[in-house]
Amino acid sequence: MTAPPVATIPFFSPDLFEEDREALLHIVHAVGTGRDQKFILGERTARLERALAARIGAGDVVACSSGTSALTLVLAAMDVGPGDEVVVPAFGCAPLAATVIDAGARPVFADIDPVRLTVDPAAAEALITPRTRVLLAAHMFSVMADMPAFRALADRRGVRLIEDSALAQGGRLRGRPAGRWGDAGLYSFVQVKTFGMPGEGGVVLTDDAGLAADVRMLRNHGQDGVHRFVHHRIGHNSRFDEVMAAFQLYRLAGLDDRLARRAEICAYYSRRFAPLAERGLTAPPEGGDGRFPYVYTVLTDDRDALDAHLAAHGVTAHVYYPRPLPAQPAFAPYVRPGGSWPNAESAARRTISLPLYPNLTDAQVEYIADTVCAFTDVRRGTR
């Protein structure tokens, strides 16, 4: 094993934006002292929306205050409400269910694919009823959901499809970018995401002009952006910050390089961990269609022991979603009787994620891999 690092390798990098410090300070000053005194939903936000739409080939991109808010706005724009059902993954982040409940609808939890760890199309189809309005497919860790199957399912059953691609910017499946398979998709810009920033923010992306217009109205208290203080709908405060818009425009040029570095680290991990399957640790395969380099996650029955081993050797890992959503107290009242989610329960017990960000050094990446491999050697009694 390589020599340990001088300091602990954190799971969340504290210096993701260190190289951009001067640019960020300049942007804050320029926006704060600008003659127009426009701090939200100004020309910088509009330019960012146009730049992202051009990059991914979307008909429209609408910036808002977070990925969660993006999902809230899309559900509202689709008029999802009381009496409606939305099929959601049983494994993932709380907003997948919470936004549905906030809309007055009922989340219906579908089990996940045991390999992708994303919602299983067959499980989702089995839950569709006459009350189903929307299928909500979410990408997970570094693997896109089976969006061709979901697109076909939504079209066949006559329901809307939302693609929660909050963490998947940079992913492509069959040549189509993440977020472009559903009636609407979304990205999150919270700092740890692939196009993260030092603040909250997100976007809705869609080819549906009417849906985009409704989302624009809903994000700003139901105003249409032309007639101020005329509120056409009950809306939300989900406006995008001009400082962050300018900062994201500045960093957009370097996004592909940062994605490439993340992908390089993922590929190295996968090569190192491929032989560990026979020792009880399953890692994602190297490369492949529908992959994106957000979080590198492995599966092991010895998760707690691996976490402790990594911590003892100066590597901070992270466990996402240690309970499936139907087991969360907040969502238990909405669970259908007799429901079963064995794959979601297995993922909740067995997943652990390793550090993955573009400013990890080669030496740090090698050390992390060495530490994981050493753990499996010890657990299998080969050392």
mmCIF file of N, CA and C in Angstrom, residues 19-20 27 47-48 51-52 55 169 194-196 244-261:
data_model
loop_
_atom_site.group_PDB
_atom_site.id
_atom_site.type_symbol
_atom_site.label_atom_id
_atom_site.label_comp_id
_atom_site.label_asym_id
_atom_site.label_seq_id
_atom_site.Cartn_x
_atom_site.Cartn_y
_atom_site.Cartn_z
ATOM 1 N N GLU A 19 -9.377 27.844 -6.912
ATOM 2 C CA GLU A 19 -8.765 28.459 -8.100
ATOM 3 C C GLU A 19 -9.632 29.566 -8.688
ATOM 4 N N ASP A 20 -10.903 29.604 -8.294
ATOM 5 C CA ASP A 20 -11.829 30.594 -8.842
ATOM 6 C C ASP A 20 -12.079 31.744 -7.870
ATOM 7 N N ILE A 27 -16.913 38.925 -9.442
ATOM 8 C CA ILE A 27 -18.321 38.822 -9.831
ATOM 9 C C ILE A 27 -19.220 39.396 -8.739
ATOM 10 N N ARG A 47 -28.616 34.418 -19.789
ATOM 11 C CA ARG A 47 -27.492 33.926 -20.595
ATOM 12 C C ARG A 47 -27.113 32.501 -20.194
ATOM 13 N N LEU A 48 -27.138 32.217 -18.893
ATOM 14 C CA LEU A 48 -26.843 30.859 -18.438
ATOM 15 C C LEU A 48 -27.888 29.883 -18.972
ATOM 16 N N ALA A 51 -27.125 29.259 -22.600
ATOM 17 C CA ALA A 51 -25.888 28.489 -22.790
ATOM 18 C C ALA A 51 -26.120 27.011 -22.496
ATOM 19 N N LEU A 52 -26.865 26.712 -21.435
ATOM 20 C CA LEU A 52 -27.127 25.318 -21.098
ATOM 21 C C LEU A 52 -28.066 24.675 -22.112
ATOM 22 N N ARG A 55 -26.008 23.796 -25.051
ATOM 23 C CA ARG A 55 -25.065 22.707 -24.770
ATOM 24 C C ARG A 55 -25.731 21.341 -24.862
ATOM 25 N N GLN A 169 -25.543 15.604 -14.624
ATOM 26 C CA GLN A 169 -25.066 16.435 -15.732
ATOM 27 C C GLN A 169 -23.740 15.879 -16.242
ATOM 28 N N THR A 194 -21.793 17.665 -10.300
ATOM 29 C CA THR A 194 -20.762 17.749 -11.337
ATOM 30 C C THR A 194 -20.601 19.172 -11.872
ATOM 31 N N PHE A 195 -21.672 19.976 -11.830
ATOM 32 C CA PHE A 195 -21.567 21.394 -12.194
ATOM 33 C C PHE A 195 -21.962 22.222 -10.982
ATOM 34 N N GLY A 196 -21.348 21.869 -9.853
ATOM 35 C CA GLY A 196 -21.692 22.508 -8.597
ATOM 36 C C GLY A 196 -21.176 23.927 -8.496
ATOM 37 N N MET A 244 -24.481 33.829 -8.812
ATOM 38 C CA MET A 244 -24.229 32.434 -9.162
ATOM 39 C C MET A 244 -24.375 32.195 -10.657
ATOM 40 N N ALA A 245 -25.281 32.908 -11.306
ATOM 41 C CA ALA A 245 -25.426 32.781 -12.761
ATOM 42 C C ALA A 245 -24.139 33.202 -13.461
ATOM 43 N N ALA A 246 -23.572 34.318 -13.045
ATOM 44 C CA ALA A 246 -22.327 34.783 -13.650
ATOM 45 C C ALA A 246 -21.186 33.814 -13.361
ATOM 46 N N PHE A 247 -21.159 33.277 -12.144
ATOM 47 C CA PHE A 247 -20.104 32.337 -11.773
ATOM 48 C C PHE A 247 -20.211 31.055 -12.584
ATOM 49 N N GLN A 248 -21.427 30.546 -12.780
ATOM 50 C CA GLN A 248 -21.606 29.340 -13.575
ATOM 51 C C GLN A 248 -21.259 29.576 -15.036
ATOM 52 N N LEU A 249 -21.567 30.735 -15.554
ATOM 53 C CA LEU A 249 -21.155 31.068 -16.926
ATOM 54 C C LEU A 249 -19.637 31.070 -17.042
ATOM 55 N N TYR A 250 -18.976 31.617 -16.037
ATOM 56 C CA TYR A 250 -17.508 31.654 -16.019
ATOM 57 C C TYR A 250 -16.924 30.241 -15.990
ATOM 58 N N ARG A 251 -17.528 29.345 -15.221
ATOM 59 C CA ARG A 251 -16.975 28.000 -15.043
ATOM 60 C C ARG A 251 -17.436 27.006 -16.108
ATOM 61 N N LEU A 252 -18.391 27.372 -16.917
ATOM 62 C CA LEU A 252 -18.928 26.435 -17.901
ATOM 63 C C LEU A 252 -17.855 25.951 -18.870
ATOM 64 N N ALA A 253 -16.932 26.836 -19.226
ATOM 65 C CA ALA A 253 -15.892 26.457 -20.185
ATOM 66 C C ALA A 253 -15.010 25.325 -19.669
ATOM 67 N N GLY A 254 -14.859 25.216 -18.353
ATOM 68 C CA GLY A 254 -14.006 24.174 -17.787
ATOM 69 C C GLY A 254 -14.747 22.915 -17.373
ATOM 70 N N LEU A 255 -16.064 22.861 -17.616
ATOM 71 C CA LEU A 255 -16.859 21.729 -17.153
ATOM 72 C C LEU A 255 -16.401 20.415 -17.774
ATOM 73 N N ASP A 256 -16.142 20.411 -19.054
ATOM 74 C CA ASP A 256 -15.756 19.156 -19.713
ATOM 75 C C ASP A 256 -14.446 18.618 -19.150
ATOM 76 N N ASP A 257 -13.501 19.500 -18.848
ATOM 77 C CA ASP A 257 -12.241 19.035 -18.256
ATOM 78 C C ASP A 257 -12.474 18.457 -16.867
ATOM 79 N N ARG A 258 -13.349 19.083 -16.092
ATOM 80 C CA ARG A 258 -13.630 18.564 -14.754
ATOM 81 C C ARG A 258 -14.361 17.219 -14.826
ATOM 82 N N LEU A 259 -15.272 17.102 -15.766
ATOM 83 C CA LEU A 259 -15.959 15.827 -15.959
ATOM 84 C C LEU A 259 -14.972 14.742 -16.385
ATOM 85 N N ALA A 260 -14.035 15.108 -17.255
ATOM 86 C CA ALA A 260 -13.050 14.127 -17.725
ATOM 87 C C ALA A 260 -12.169 13.652 -16.578
ATOM 88 N N ARG A 261 -11.784 14.550 -15.688
ATOM 89 C CA ARG A 261 -10.966 14.157 -14.541
ATOM 90 C C ARG A 261 -11.759 13.234 -13.616
#
